Amino acid sequence: MLTRPAPAATDEGGKLRAEFVEWMQGLPAGWVTATPGLGRPAQLTALGNGVIPQQASKALELLASPFPRCSRCRTR
C-alpha cells in the first residue's frame, strides 16, 4: 500500500536518490535517509543491504512450519 507520493527517482545530475529507494522498499520516510552523518553512498549501501519488511514477513509466513503436537503433552 502506498502511504505517500513517490519522491523523484534521480537528482539533477541523474544519480539515484536514496529517498526513492527507501520509498520503493516501503520504509517510512527518513528511516535511513534521516540518519545523522550518513551520506548518500552510505545510505544506498544500507538500503541495498537491508531487508524489505514485506518480503521478510511473507518469507516467515511461508517457511515457518507449525510446531507438531507432542504426543505426551496434554492441552489444557
PDB file of N, H, CA, C and O in Angstrom:
ATOM      1  N   MET A   1       0.843  -1.173   0.000  1.00  0.00           N
ATOM      2  CA  MET A   1       0.000   0.000   0.000  1.00  0.00           C
ATOM      3  C   MET A   1       0.889   1.237   0.000  1.00  0.00           C
ATOM      4  O   MET A   1       1.838   1.331   0.778  1.00  0.00           O
ATOM      5  N   LEU A   2       0.585   2.151  -0.849  1.00  0.00           N
ATOM      6  H   LEU A   2      -0.186   2.074  -1.481  1.00  0.00           H
ATOM      7  CA  LEU A   2       1.362   3.379  -0.905  1.00  0.00           C
ATOM      8  C   LEU A   2       0.891   4.302   0.201  1.00  0.00           C
ATOM      9  O   LEU A   2      -0.306   4.528   0.377  1.00  0.00           O
ATOM     10  N   THR A   3       1.836   4.823   0.933  1.00  0.00           N
ATOM     11  H   THR A   3       2.808   4.640   0.790  1.00  0.00           H
ATOM     12  CA  THR A   3       1.487   5.692   2.051  1.00  0.00           C
ATOM     13  C   THR A   3       1.793   7.147   1.769  1.00  0.00           C
ATOM     14  O   THR A   3       1.324   8.031   2.487  1.00  0.00           O
ATOM     15  N   ARG A   4       2.563   7.405   0.745  1.00  0.00           N
ATOM     16  H   ARG A   4       2.944   6.687   0.162  1.00  0.00           H
ATOM     17  CA  ARG A   4       2.929   8.770   0.390  1.00  0.00           C
ATOM     18  C   ARG A   4       3.317   8.799  -1.079  1.00  0.00           C
ATOM     19  O   ARG A   4       3.614   7.756  -1.661  1.00  0.00           O
ATOM     20  N   PRO A   5       3.317   9.979  -1.685  1.00  0.00           N
ATOM     21  CA  PRO A   5       3.723  10.074  -3.095  1.00  0.00           C
ATOM     22  C   PRO A   5       5.194   9.688  -3.258  1.00  0.00           C
ATOM     23  O   PRO A   5       6.004   9.886  -2.352  1.00  0.00           O
ATOM     24  N   ALA A   6       5.515   9.149  -4.399  1.00  0.00           N
ATOM     25  H   ALA A   6       4.857   8.988  -5.134  1.00  0.00           H
ATOM     26  CA  ALA A   6       6.900   8.744  -4.679  1.00  0.00           C
ATOM     27  C   ALA A   6       7.788   9.974  -4.845  1.00  0.00           C
ATOM     28  O   ALA A   6       7.419  10.913  -5.550  1.00  0.00           O
ATOM     29  N   PRO A   7       8.953   9.973  -4.203  1.00  0.00           N
ATOM     30  CA  PRO A   7       9.909  11.051  -4.453  1.00  0.00           C
ATOM     31  C   PRO A   7      10.539  10.867  -5.827  1.00  0.00           C
ATOM     32  O   PRO A   7      10.423   9.802  -6.434  1.00  0.00           O
ATOM     33  N   ALA A   8      11.195  11.892  -6.305  1.00  0.00           N
ATOM     34  H   ALA A   8      11.289  12.757  -5.812  1.00  0.00           H
ATOM     35  CA  ALA A   8      11.887  11.787  -7.594  1.00  0.00           C
ATOM     36  C   ALA A   8      12.919  10.666  -7.525  1.00  0.00           C
ATOM     37  O   ALA A   8      13.607  10.509  -6.516  1.00  0.00           O
ATOM     38  N   ALA A   9      13.023   9.899  -8.585  1.00  0.00           N
ATOM     39  H   ALA A   9      12.465  10.026  -9.405  1.00  0.00           H
ATOM     40  CA  ALA A   9      13.948   8.763  -8.603  1.00  0.00           C
ATOM     41  C   ALA A   9      15.410   9.194  -8.699  1.00  0.00           C
ATOM     42  O   ALA A   9      16.293   8.533  -8.150  1.00  0.00           O
ATOM     43  N   THR A  10      15.663  10.291  -9.390  1.00  0.00           N
ATOM     44  H   THR A  10      14.947  10.827  -9.836  1.00  0.00           H
ATOM     45  CA  THR A  10      17.042  10.745  -9.565  1.00  0.00           C
ATOM     46  C   THR A  10      17.158  12.219  -9.215  1.00  0.00           C
ATOM     47  O   THR A  10      16.164  12.946  -9.201  1.00  0.00           O
ATOM     48  N   ASP A  11      18.382  12.652  -8.934  1.00  0.00           N
ATOM     49  H   ASP A  11      19.189  12.061  -8.945  1.00  0.00           H
ATOM     50  CA  ASP A  11      18.631  14.063  -8.679  1.00  0.00           C
ATOM     51  C   ASP A  11      18.893  14.792  -9.994  1.00  0.00           C
ATOM     52  O   ASP A  11      18.755  14.213 -11.072  1.00  0.00           O
ATOM     53  N   GLU A  12      19.269  16.050  -9.898  1.00  0.00           N
ATOM     54  H   GLU A  12      19.382  16.520  -9.022  1.00  0.00           H
ATOM     55  CA  GLU A  12      19.503  16.859 -11.107  1.00  0.00           C
ATOM     56  C   GLU A  12      20.623  16.297 -11.974  1.00  0.00           C
ATOM     57  O   GLU A  12      20.627  16.487 -13.190  1.00  0.00           O
ATOM     58  N   GLY A  13      21.568  15.606 -11.350  1.00  0.00           N
ATOM     59  H   GLY A  13      21.564  15.451 -10.363  1.00  0.00           H
ATOM     60  CA  GLY A  13      22.692  15.027 -12.082  1.00  0.00           C
ATOM     61  C   GLY A  13      22.421  13.641 -12.628  1.00  0.00           C
ATOM     62  O   GLY A  13      23.297  13.034 -13.245  1.00  0.00           O
ATOM     63  N   GLY A  14      21.208  13.127 -12.407  1.00  0.00           N
ATOM     64  H   GLY A  14      20.497  13.620 -11.906  1.00  0.00           H
ATOM     65  CA  GLY A  14      20.859  11.798 -12.904  1.00  0.00           C
ATOM     66  C   GLY A  14      21.248  10.663 -11.966  1.00  0.00           C
ATOM     67  O   GLY A  14      21.176   9.495 -12.349  1.00  0.00           O
ATOM     68  N   LYS A  15      21.661  10.991 -10.738  1.00  0.00           N
ATOM     69  H   LYS A  15      21.719  11.940 -10.427  1.00  0.00           H
ATOM     70  CA  LYS A  15      22.041   9.956  -9.770  1.00  0.00           C
ATOM     71  C   LYS A  15      20.816   9.488  -8.987  1.00  0.00           C
ATOM     72  O   LYS A  15      19.919  10.270  -8.673  1.00  0.00           O
ATOM     73  N   LEU A  16      20.805   8.208  -8.687  1.00  0.00           N
ATOM     74  H   LEU A  16      21.533   7.573  -8.943  1.00  0.00           H
ATOM     75  CA  LEU A  16      19.720   7.609  -7.916  1.00  0.00           C
ATOM     76  C   LEU A  16      19.631   8.267  -6.540  1.00  0.00           C
ATOM     77  O   LEU A  16      20.642   8.458  -5.865  1.00  0.00           O
ATOM     78  N   ARG A  17      18.422   8.607  -6.139  1.00  0.00           N
ATOM     79  H   ARG A  17      17.600   8.452  -6.688  1.00  0.00           H
ATOM     80  CA  ARG A  17      18.205   9.216  -4.830  1.00  0.00           C
ATOM     81  C   ARG A  17      17.870   8.139  -3.807  1.00  0.00           C
ATOM     82  O   ARG A  17      17.057   7.252  -4.066  1.00  0.00           O
ATOM     83  N   ALA A  18      18.507   8.228  -2.642  1.00  0.00           N
ATOM     84  H   ALA A  18      19.168   8.948  -2.432  1.00  0.00           H
ATOM     85  CA  ALA A  18      18.261   7.272  -1.558  1.00  0.00           C
ATOM     86  C   ALA A  18      16.815   7.349  -1.079  1.00  0.00           C
ATOM     87  O   ALA A  18      16.246   6.338  -0.668  1.00  0.00           O
ATOM     88  N   GLU A  19      16.224   8.524  -1.126  1.00  0.00           N
ATOM     89  H   GLU A  19      16.687   9.345  -1.460  1.00  0.00           H
ATOM     90  CA  GLU A  19      14.830   8.679  -0.704  1.00  0.00           C
ATOM     91  C   GLU A  19      13.888   7.834  -1.568  1.00  0.00           C
ATOM     92  O   GLU A  19      12.895   7.298  -1.076  1.00  0.00           O
ATOM     93  N   PHE A  20      14.208   7.722  -2.851  1.00  0.00           N
ATOM     94  H   PHE A  20      15.015   8.157  -3.251  1.00  0.00           H
ATOM     95  CA  PHE A  20      13.394   6.911  -3.754  1.00  0.00           C
ATOM     96  C   PHE A  20      13.538   5.431  -3.414  1.00  0.00           C
ATOM     97  O   PHE A  20      12.548   4.701  -3.387  1.00  0.00           O
ATOM     98  N   VAL A  21      14.756   4.989  -3.158  1.00  0.00           N
ATOM     99  H   VAL A  21      15.561   5.582  -3.181  1.00  0.00           H
ATOM    100  CA  VAL A  21      14.986   3.583  -2.799  1.00  0.00           C
ATOM    101  C   VAL A  21      14.264   3.258  -1.497  1.00  0.00           C
ATOM    102  O   VAL A  21      13.639   2.206  -1.371  1.00  0.00           O
ATOM    103  N   GLU A  22      14.353   4.151  -0.551  1.00  0.00           N
ATOM    104  H   GLU A  22      14.861   5.006  -0.654  1.00  0.00           H
ATOM    105  CA  GLU A  22      13.667   3.988   0.735  1.00  0.00           C
ATOM    106  C   GLU A  22      12.157   3.831   0.502  1.00  0.00           C
ATOM    107  O   GLU A  22      11.522   2.956   1.093  1.00  0.00           O
ATOM    108  N   TRP A  23      11.597   4.671  -0.350  1.00  0.00           N
ATOM    109  H   TRP A  23      12.112   5.381  -0.829  1.00  0.00           H
ATOM    110  CA  TRP A  23      10.176   4.598  -0.679  1.00  0.00           C
ATOM    111  C   TRP A  23       9.842   3.279  -1.373  1.00  0.00           C
ATOM    112  O   TRP A  23       8.848   2.634  -1.038  1.00  0.00           O
ATOM    113  N   MET A  24      10.681   2.874  -2.353  1.00  0.00           N
ATOM    114  H   MET A  24      11.488   3.398  -2.624  1.00  0.00           H
ATOM    115  CA  MET A  24      10.435   1.623  -3.094  1.00  0.00           C
ATOM    116  C   MET A  24      10.418   0.407  -2.163  1.00  0.00           C
ATOM    117  O   MET A  24       9.703  -0.563  -2.414  1.00  0.00           O
ATOM    118  N   GLN A  25      11.204   0.467  -1.096  1.00  0.00           N
ATOM    119  H   GLN A  25      11.785   1.255  -0.893  1.00  0.00           H
ATOM    120  CA  GLN A  25      11.252  -0.653  -0.157  1.00  0.00           C
ATOM    121  C   GLN A  25      10.121  -0.611   0.868  1.00  0.00           C
ATOM    122  O   GLN A  25      10.012  -1.506   1.706  1.00  0.00           O
ATOM    123  N   GLY A  26       9.288   0.413   0.807  1.00  0.00           N
ATOM    124  H   GLY A  26       9.378   1.140   0.126  1.00  0.00           H
ATOM    125  CA  GLY A  26       8.161   0.506   1.722  1.00  0.00           C
ATOM    126  C   GLY A  26       8.542   0.966   3.110  1.00  0.00           C
ATOM    127  O   GLY A  26       7.782   0.766   4.058  1.00  0.00           O
ATOM    128  N   LEU A  27       9.706   1.580   3.248  1.00  0.00           N
ATOM    129  H   LEU A  27      10.323   1.743   2.478  1.00  0.00           H
ATOM    130  CA  LEU A  27      10.157   2.057   4.556  1.00  0.00           C
ATOM    131  C   LEU A  27       9.570   3.434   4.837  1.00  0.00           C
ATOM    132  O   LEU A  27       9.275   4.180   3.903  1.00  0.00           O
ATOM    133  N   PRO A  28       9.397   3.779   6.102  1.00  0.00           N
ATOM    134  CA  PRO A  28       8.917   5.125   6.419  1.00  0.00           C
ATOM    135  C   PRO A  28       9.919   6.181   5.935  1.00  0.00           C
ATOM    136  O   PRO A  28      11.121   5.922   5.874  1.00  0.00           O
ATOM    137  N   ALA A  29       9.418   7.358   5.596  1.00  0.00           N
ATOM    138  H   ALA A  29       8.441   7.568   5.646  1.00  0.00           H
ATOM    139  CA  ALA A  29      10.288   8.448   5.151  1.00  0.00           C
ATOM    140  C   ALA A  29      11.307   8.766   6.234  1.00  0.00           C
ATOM    141  O   ALA A  29      10.948   8.958   7.396  1.00  0.00           O
ATOM    142  N   GLY A  30      12.574   8.820   5.851  1.00  0.00           N
ATOM    143  H   GLY A  30      12.865   8.664   4.907  1.00  0.00           H
ATOM    144  CA  GLY A  30      13.634   9.141   6.791  1.00  0.00           C
ATOM    145  C   GLY A  30      14.189   7.960   7.571  1.00  0.00           C
ATOM    146  O   GLY A  30      15.094   8.136   8.387  1.00  0.00           O
ATOM    147  N   TRP A  31      13.670   6.771   7.341  1.00  0.00           N
ATOM    148  H   TRP A  31      12.935   6.628   6.679  1.00  0.00           H
ATOM    149  CA  TRP A  31      14.128   5.582   8.077  1.00  0.00           C
ATOM    150  C   TRP A  31      15.644   5.431   7.959  1.00  0.00           C
ATOM    151  O   TRP A  31      16.315   5.123   8.944  1.00  0.00           O
ATOM    152  N   VAL A  32      16.174   5.641   6.787  1.00  0.00           N
ATOM    153  H   VAL A  32      15.629   5.892   5.986  1.00  0.00           H
ATOM    154  CA  VAL A  32      17.617   5.592   6.553  1.00  0.00           C
ATOM    155  C   VAL A  32      18.146   6.982   6.214  1.00  0.00           C
ATOM    156  O   VAL A  32      19.219   7.376   6.672  1.00  0.00           O
ATOM    157  N   THR A  33      17.391   7.710   5.417  1.00  0.00           N
ATOM    158  H   THR A  33      16.520   7.390   5.045  1.00  0.00           H
ATOM    159  CA  THR A  33      17.884   8.975   4.884  1.00  0.00           C
ATOM    160  C   THR A  33      17.978  10.092   5.912  1.00  0.00           C
ATOM    161  O   THR A  33      18.663  11.085   5.667  1.00  0.00           O
ATOM    162  N   ALA A  34      17.316   9.961   7.045  1.00  0.00           N
ATOM    163  H   ALA A  34      16.760   9.154   7.244  1.00  0.00           H
ATOM    164  CA  ALA A  34      17.396  10.992   8.081  1.00  0.00           C
ATOM    165  C   ALA A  34      18.421  10.648   9.162  1.00  0.00           C
ATOM    166  O   ALA A  34      18.472  11.315  10.195  1.00  0.00           O
ATOM    167  N   THR A  35      19.226   9.629   8.940  1.00  0.00           N
ATOM    168  H   THR A  35      19.184   9.087   8.100  1.00  0.00           H
ATOM    169  CA  THR A  35      20.247   9.245   9.907  1.00  0.00           C
ATOM    170  C   THR A  35      21.378  10.267   9.876  1.00  0.00           C
ATOM    171  O   THR A  35      21.996  10.467   8.831  1.00  0.00           O
ATOM    172  N   PRO A  36      21.659  10.920  11.008  1.00  0.00           N
ATOM    173  CA  PRO A  36      22.719  11.931  11.029  1.00  0.00           C
ATOM    174  C   PRO A  36      24.082  11.352  10.654  1.00  0.00           C
ATOM    175  O   PRO A  36      24.457  10.269  11.103  1.00  0.00           O
ATOM    176  N   GLY A  37      24.806  12.087   9.833  1.00  0.00           N
ATOM    177  H   GLY A  37      24.501  12.967   9.469  1.00  0.00           H
ATOM    178  CA  GLY A  37      26.158  11.699   9.452  1.00  0.00           C
ATOM    179  C   GLY A  37      26.260  10.631   8.381  1.00  0.00           C
ATOM    180  O   GLY A  37      27.364  10.200   8.048  1.00  0.00           O
ATOM    181  N   LEU A  38      25.144  10.199   7.840  1.00  0.00           N
ATOM    182  H   LEU A  38      24.248  10.550   8.111  1.00  0.00           H
ATOM    183  CA  LEU A  38      25.149   9.156   6.818  1.00  0.00           C
ATOM    184  C   LEU A  38      24.960   9.802   5.453  1.00  0.00           C
ATOM    185  O   LEU A  38      23.878  10.302   5.146  1.00  0.00           O
ATOM    186  N   GLY A  39      25.997   9.795   4.639  1.00  0.00           N
ATOM    187  H   GLY A  39      26.877   9.389   4.889  1.00  0.00           H
ATOM    188  CA  GLY A  39      25.930  10.398   3.313  1.00  0.00           C
ATOM    189  C   GLY A  39      25.200   9.515   2.318  1.00  0.00           C
ATOM    190  O   GLY A  39      24.853   8.377   2.632  1.00  0.00           O
ATOM    191  N   ARG A  40      24.968  10.031   1.127  1.00  0.00           N
ATOM    192  H   ARG A  40      25.250  10.956   0.873  1.00  0.00           H
ATOM    193  CA  ARG A  40      24.234   9.310   0.090  1.00  0.00           C
ATOM    194  C   ARG A  40      24.811   7.940  -0.214  1.00  0.00           C
ATOM    195  O   ARG A  40      24.046   6.977  -0.264  1.00  0.00           O
ATOM    196  N   PRO A  41      26.146   7.787  -0.425  1.00  0.00           N
ATOM    197  CA  PRO A  41      26.667   6.449  -0.710  1.00  0.00           C
ATOM    198  C   PRO A  41      26.409   5.452   0.429  1.00  0.00           C
ATOM    199  O   PRO A  41      26.072   4.294   0.181  1.00  0.00           O
ATOM    200  N   ALA A  42      26.566   5.904   1.656  1.00  0.00           N
ATOM    201  H   ALA A  42      26.840   6.844   1.857  1.00  0.00           H
ATOM    202  CA  ALA A  42      26.317   5.014   2.799  1.00  0.00           C
ATOM    203  C   ALA A  42      24.831   4.692   2.931  1.00  0.00           C
ATOM    204  O   ALA A  42      24.466   3.579   3.309  1.00  0.00           O
ATOM    205  N   GLN A  43      23.979   5.661   2.621  1.00  0.00           N
ATOM    206  H   GLN A  43      24.275   6.565   2.314  1.00  0.00           H
ATOM    207  CA  GLN A  43      22.536   5.417   2.656  1.00  0.00           C
ATOM    208  C   GLN A  43      22.151   4.350   1.633  1.00  0.00           C
ATOM    209  O   GLN A  43      21.394   3.431   1.944  1.00  0.00           O
ATOM    210  N   LEU A  44      22.671   4.475   0.421  1.00  0.00           N
ATOM    211  H   LEU A  44      23.286   5.222   0.169  1.00  0.00           H
ATOM    212  CA  LEU A  44      22.362   3.490  -0.622  1.00  0.00           C
ATOM    213  C   LEU A  44      22.921   2.116  -0.274  1.00  0.00           C
ATOM    214  O   LEU A  44      22.304   1.095  -0.578  1.00  0.00           O
ATOM    215  N   THR A  45      24.083   2.092   0.358  1.00  0.00           N
ATOM    216  H   THR A  45      24.585   2.921   0.605  1.00  0.00           H
ATOM    217  CA  THR A  45      24.660   0.808   0.802  1.00  0.00           C
ATOM    218  C   THR A  45      23.765   0.167   1.854  1.00  0.00           C
ATOM    219  O   THR A  45      23.460  -1.023   1.782  1.00  0.00           O
ATOM    220  N   ALA A  46      23.350   0.962   2.827  1.00  0.00           N
ATOM    221  H   ALA A  46      23.598   1.929   2.886  1.00  0.00           H
ATOM    222  CA  ALA A  46      22.482   0.438   3.885  1.00  0.00           C
ATOM    223  C   ALA A  46      21.166  -0.069   3.303  1.00  0.00           C
ATOM    224  O   ALA A  46      20.687  -1.138   3.678  1.00  0.00           O
ATOM    225  N   LEU A  47      20.587   0.698   2.391  1.00  0.00           N
ATOM    226  H   LEU A  47      20.977   1.567   2.086  1.00  0.00           H
ATOM    227  CA  LEU A  47      19.333   0.272   1.770  1.00  0.00           C
ATOM    228  C   LEU A  47      19.525  -0.975   0.916  1.00  0.00           C
ATOM    229  O   LEU A  47      18.656  -1.846   0.885  1.00  0.00           O
ATOM    230  N   GLY A  48      20.638  -1.064   0.234  1.00  0.00           N
ATOM    231  H   GLY A  48      21.344  -0.356   0.259  1.00  0.00           H
ATOM    232  CA  GLY A  48      20.915  -2.231  -0.602  1.00  0.00           C
ATOM    233  C   GLY A  48      21.171  -3.488   0.202  1.00  0.00           C
ATOM    234  O   GLY A  48      20.903  -4.594  -0.267  1.00  0.00           O
ATOM    235  N   ASN A  49      21.689  -3.326   1.416  1.00  0.00           N
ATOM    236  H   ASN A  49      21.906  -2.428   1.798  1.00  0.00           H
ATOM    237  CA  ASN A  49      21.973  -4.475   2.273  1.00  0.00           C
ATOM    238  C   ASN A  49      20.824  -4.795   3.215  1.00  0.00           C
ATOM    239  O   ASN A  49      20.873  -5.780   3.952  1.00  0.00           O
ATOM    240  N   GLY A  50      19.793  -3.963   3.191  1.00  0.00           N
ATOM    241  H   GLY A  50      19.753  -3.163   2.592  1.00  0.00           H
ATOM    242  CA  GLY A  50      18.677  -4.144   4.108  1.00  0.00           C
ATOM    243  C   GLY A  50      17.701  -5.202   3.647  1.00  0.00           C
ATOM    244  O   GLY A  50      17.778  -5.709   2.528  1.00  0.00           O
ATOM    245  N   VAL A  51      16.788  -5.520   4.535  1.00  0.00           N
ATOM    246  H   VAL A  51      16.726  -5.109   5.445  1.00  0.00           H
ATOM    247  CA  VAL A  51      15.727  -6.480   4.251  1.00  0.00           C
ATOM    248  C   VAL A  51      14.431  -5.700   4.070  1.00  0.00           C
ATOM    249  O   VAL A  51      14.110  -4.827   4.876  1.00  0.00           O
ATOM    250  N   ILE A  52      13.705  -6.007   3.037  1.00  0.00           N
ATOM    251  H   ILE A  52      13.966  -6.716   2.382  1.00  0.00           H
ATOM    252  CA  ILE A  52      12.418  -5.352   2.801  1.00  0.00           C
ATOM    253  C   ILE A  52      11.409  -5.989   3.749  1.00  0.00           C
ATOM    254  O   ILE A  52      11.179  -7.196   3.682  1.00  0.00           O
ATOM    255  N   PRO A  53      10.800  -5.189   4.638  1.00  0.00           N
ATOM    256  CA  PRO A  53       9.911  -5.755   5.661  1.00  0.00           C
ATOM    257  C   PRO A  53       8.802  -6.640   5.111  1.00  0.00           C
ATOM    258  O   PRO A  53       8.521  -7.692   5.685  1.00  0.00           O
ATOM    259  N   GLN A  54       8.167  -6.242   4.016  1.00  0.00           N
ATOM    260  H   GLN A  54       8.395  -5.388   3.550  1.00  0.00           H
ATOM    261  CA  GLN A  54       7.069  -7.045   3.463  1.00  0.00           C
ATOM    262  C   GLN A  54       7.574  -8.392   2.965  1.00  0.00           C
ATOM    263  O   GLN A  54       6.886  -9.404   3.098  1.00  0.00           O
ATOM    264  N   GLN A  55       8.770  -8.406   2.394  1.00  0.00           N
ATOM    265  H   GLN A  55       9.329  -7.584   2.286  1.00  0.00           H
ATOM    266  CA  GLN A  55       9.340  -9.656   1.886  1.00  0.00           C
ATOM    267  C   GLN A  55       9.706 -10.582   3.047  1.00  0.00           C
ATOM    268  O   GLN A  55       9.452 -11.785   2.988  1.00  0.00           O
ATOM    269  N   ALA A  56      10.297 -10.025   4.091  1.00  0.00           N
ATOM    270  H   ALA A  56      10.504  -9.048   4.138  1.00  0.00           H
ATOM    271  CA  ALA A  56      10.673 -10.829   5.254  1.00  0.00           C
ATOM    272  C   ALA A  56       9.433 -11.420   5.923  1.00  0.00           C
ATOM    273  O   ALA A  56       9.437 -12.582   6.330  1.00  0.00           O
ATOM    274  N   SER A  57       8.388 -10.628   6.034  1.00  0.00           N
ATOM    275  H   SER A  57       8.385  -9.685   5.703  1.00  0.00           H
ATOM    276  CA  SER A  57       7.148 -11.103   6.647  1.00  0.00           C
ATOM    277  C   SER A  57       6.557 -12.271   5.861  1.00  0.00           C
ATOM    278  O   SER A  57       6.147 -13.272   6.449  1.00  0.00           O
ATOM    279  N   LYS A  58       6.513 -12.149   4.553  1.00  0.00           N
ATOM    280  H   LYS A  58       6.847 -11.336   4.075  1.00  0.00           H
ATOM    281  CA  LYS A  58       5.965 -13.221   3.719  1.00  0.00           C
ATOM    282  C   LYS A  58       6.833 -14.473   3.785  1.00  0.00           C
ATOM    283  O   LYS A  58       6.311 -15.587   3.816  1.00  0.00           O
ATOM    284  N   ALA A  59       8.161 -14.297   3.806  1.00  0.00           N
ATOM    285  H   ALA A  59       8.585 -13.392   3.781  1.00  0.00           H
ATOM    286  CA  ALA A  59       9.064 -15.445   3.899  1.00  0.00           C
ATOM    287  C   ALA A  59       8.834 -16.211   5.200  1.00  0.00           C
ATOM    288  O   ALA A  59       8.785 -17.441   5.201  1.00  0.00           O
ATOM    289  N   LEU A  60       8.695 -15.491   6.292  1.00  0.00           N
ATOM    290  H   LEU A  60       8.734 -14.491   6.291  1.00  0.00           H
ATOM    291  CA  LEU A  60       8.440 -16.160   7.569  1.00  0.00           C
ATOM    292  C   LEU A  60       7.102 -16.878   7.559  1.00  0.00           C
ATOM    293  O   LEU A  60       6.971 -17.977   8.098  1.00  0.00           O
ATOM    294  N   GLU A  61       6.124 -16.259   6.952  1.00  0.00           N
ATOM    295  H   GLU A  61       6.230 -15.366   6.515  1.00  0.00           H
ATOM    296  CA  GLU A  61       4.802 -16.882   6.850  1.00  0.00           C
ATOM    297  C   GLU A  61       4.871 -18.183   6.058  1.00  0.00           C
ATOM    298  O   GLU A  61       4.259 -19.180   6.442  1.00  0.00           O
ATOM    299  N   LEU A  62       5.616 -18.174   4.955  1.00  0.00           N
ATOM    300  H   LEU A  62       6.113 -17.364   4.643  1.00  0.00           H
ATOM    301  CA  LEU A  62       5.703 -19.360   4.103  1.00  0.00           C
ATOM    302  C   LEU A  62       6.613 -20.451   4.658  1.00  0.00           C
ATOM    303  O   LEU A  62       6.354 -21.641   4.475  1.00  0.00           O
ATOM    304  N   LEU A  63       7.671 -20.039   5.331  1.00  0.00           N
ATOM    305  H   LEU A  63       7.882 -19.073   5.480  1.00  0.00           H
ATOM    306  CA  LEU A  63       8.680 -21.008   5.758  1.00  0.00           C
ATOM    307  C   LEU A  63       8.485 -21.544   7.165  1.00  0.00           C
ATOM    308  O   LEU A  63       8.978 -22.626   7.486  1.00  0.00           O
ATOM    309  N   ALA A  64       7.791 -20.822   7.993  1.00  0.00           N
ATOM    310  H   ALA A  64       7.391 -19.943   7.733  1.00  0.00           H
ATOM    311  CA  ALA A  64       7.618 -21.259   9.382  1.00  0.00           C
ATOM    312  C   ALA A  64       6.552 -22.346   9.435  1.00  0.00           C
ATOM    313  O   ALA A  64       5.366 -22.082   9.239  1.00  0.00           O
ATOM    314  N   SER A  65       6.983 -23.545   9.698  1.00  0.00           N
ATOM    315  H   SER A  65       7.947 -23.760   9.858  1.00  0.00           H
ATOM    316  CA  SER A  65       6.016 -24.637   9.797  1.00  0.00           C
ATOM    317  C   SER A  65       5.431 -24.648  11.206  1.00  0.00           C
ATOM    318  O   SER A  65       6.109 -24.278  12.164  1.00  0.00           O
ATOM    319  N   PRO A  66       4.197 -25.063  11.331  1.00  0.00           N
ATOM    320  CA  PRO A  66       3.610 -25.135  12.669  1.00  0.00           C
ATOM    321  C   PRO A  66       4.328 -26.204  13.494  1.00  0.00           C
ATOM    322  O   PRO A  66       4.776 -27.221  12.965  1.00  0.00           O
ATOM    323  N   PHE A  67       4.426 -25.955  14.781  1.00  0.00           N
ATOM    324  H   PHE A  67       4.063 -25.129  15.211  1.00  0.00           H
ATOM    325  CA  PHE A  67       5.067 -26.935  15.651  1.00  0.00           C
ATOM    326  C   PHE A  67       4.186 -28.167  15.761  1.00  0.00           C
ATOM    327  O   PHE A  67       2.979 -28.053  15.974  1.00  0.00           O
ATOM    328  N   PRO A  68       4.783 -29.347  15.616  1.00  0.00           N
ATOM    329  CA  PRO A  68       3.973 -30.565  15.776  1.00  0.00           C
ATOM    330  C   PRO A  68       3.576 -30.736  17.243  1.00  0.00           C
ATOM    331  O   PRO A  68       4.323 -30.360  18.146  1.00  0.00           O
ATOM    332  N   ARG A  69       2.429 -31.288  17.461  1.00  0.00           N
ATOM    333  H   ARG A  69       1.822 -31.594  16.728  1.00  0.00           H
ATOM    334  CA  ARG A  69       1.966 -31.518  18.839  1.00  0.00           C
ATOM    335  C   ARG A  69       2.715 -32.712  19.424  1.00  0.00           C
ATOM    336  O   ARG A  69       2.905 -33.739  18.772  1.00  0.00           O
ATOM    337  N   CYS A  70       3.121 -32.543  20.639  1.00  0.00           N
ATOM    338  H   CYS A  70       2.967 -31.708  21.168  1.00  0.00           H
ATOM    339  CA  CYS A  70       3.804 -33.625  21.352  1.00  0.00           C
ATOM    340  C   CYS A  70       2.757 -34.645  21.784  1.00  0.00           C
ATOM    341  O   CYS A  70       1.747 -34.287  22.390  1.00  0.00           O
ATOM    342  N   SER A  71       2.996 -35.894  21.477  1.00  0.00           N
ATOM    343  H   SER A  71       3.817 -36.184  20.985  1.00  0.00           H
ATOM    344  CA  SER A  71       2.018 -36.931  21.803  1.00  0.00           C
ATOM    345  C   SER A  71       1.912 -37.141  23.318  1.00  0.00           C
ATOM    346  O   SER A  71       0.907 -37.670  23.791  1.00  0.00           O
ATOM    347  N   ARG A  72       2.930 -36.736  24.084  1.00  0.00           N
ATOM    348  H   ARG A  72       3.746 -36.305  23.700  1.00  0.00           H
ATOM    349  CA  ARG A  72       2.909 -36.904  25.535  1.00  0.00           C
ATOM    350  C   ARG A  72       2.336 -35.683  26.264  1.00  0.00           C
ATOM    351  O   ARG A  72       2.109 -35.726  27.473  1.00  0.00           O
ATOM    352  N   CYS A  73       2.104 -34.590  25.514  1.00  0.00           N
ATOM    353  H   CYS A  73       2.289 -34.556  24.532  1.00  0.00           H
ATOM    354  CA  CYS A  73       1.617 -33.358  26.143  1.00  0.00           C
ATOM    355  C   CYS A  73       0.097 -33.280  26.031  1.00  0.00           C
ATOM    356  O   CYS A  73      -0.491 -33.724  25.045  1.00  0.00           O
ATOM    357  N   ARG A  74      -0.518 -32.715  27.047  1.00  0.00           N
ATOM    358  H   ARG A  74      -0.040 -32.354  27.848  1.00  0.00           H
ATOM    359  CA  ARG A  74      -1.967 -32.536  27.032  1.00  0.00           C
ATOM    360  C   ARG A  74      -2.276 -31.057  26.869  1.00  0.00           C
ATOM    361  O   ARG A  74      -1.543 -30.190  27.345  1.00  0.00           O
ATOM    362  N   THR A  75      -3.361 -30.798  26.195  1.00  0.00           N
ATOM    363  H   THR A  75      -3.956 -31.502  25.808  1.00  0.00           H
ATOM    364  CA  THR A  75      -3.830 -29.416  26.047  1.00  0.00           C
ATOM    365  C   THR A  75      -4.769 -29.121  27.191  1.00  0.00           C
ATOM    366  O   THR A  75      -5.671 -29.913  27.464  1.00  0.00           O
ATOM    367  N   ARG A  76      -4.585 -28.007  27.864  1.00  0.00           N
ATOM    368  H   ARG A  76      -3.852 -27.363  27.642  1.00  0.00           H
ATOM    369  CA  ARG A  76      -5.464 -27.666  28.981  1.00  0.00           C
ATOM    370  C   ARG A  76      -6.615 -26.844  28.547  1.00  0.00           C
ATOM    371  O   ARG A  76      -7.452 -26.471  29.370  1.00  0.00           O
TER     372      ARG A  76
END
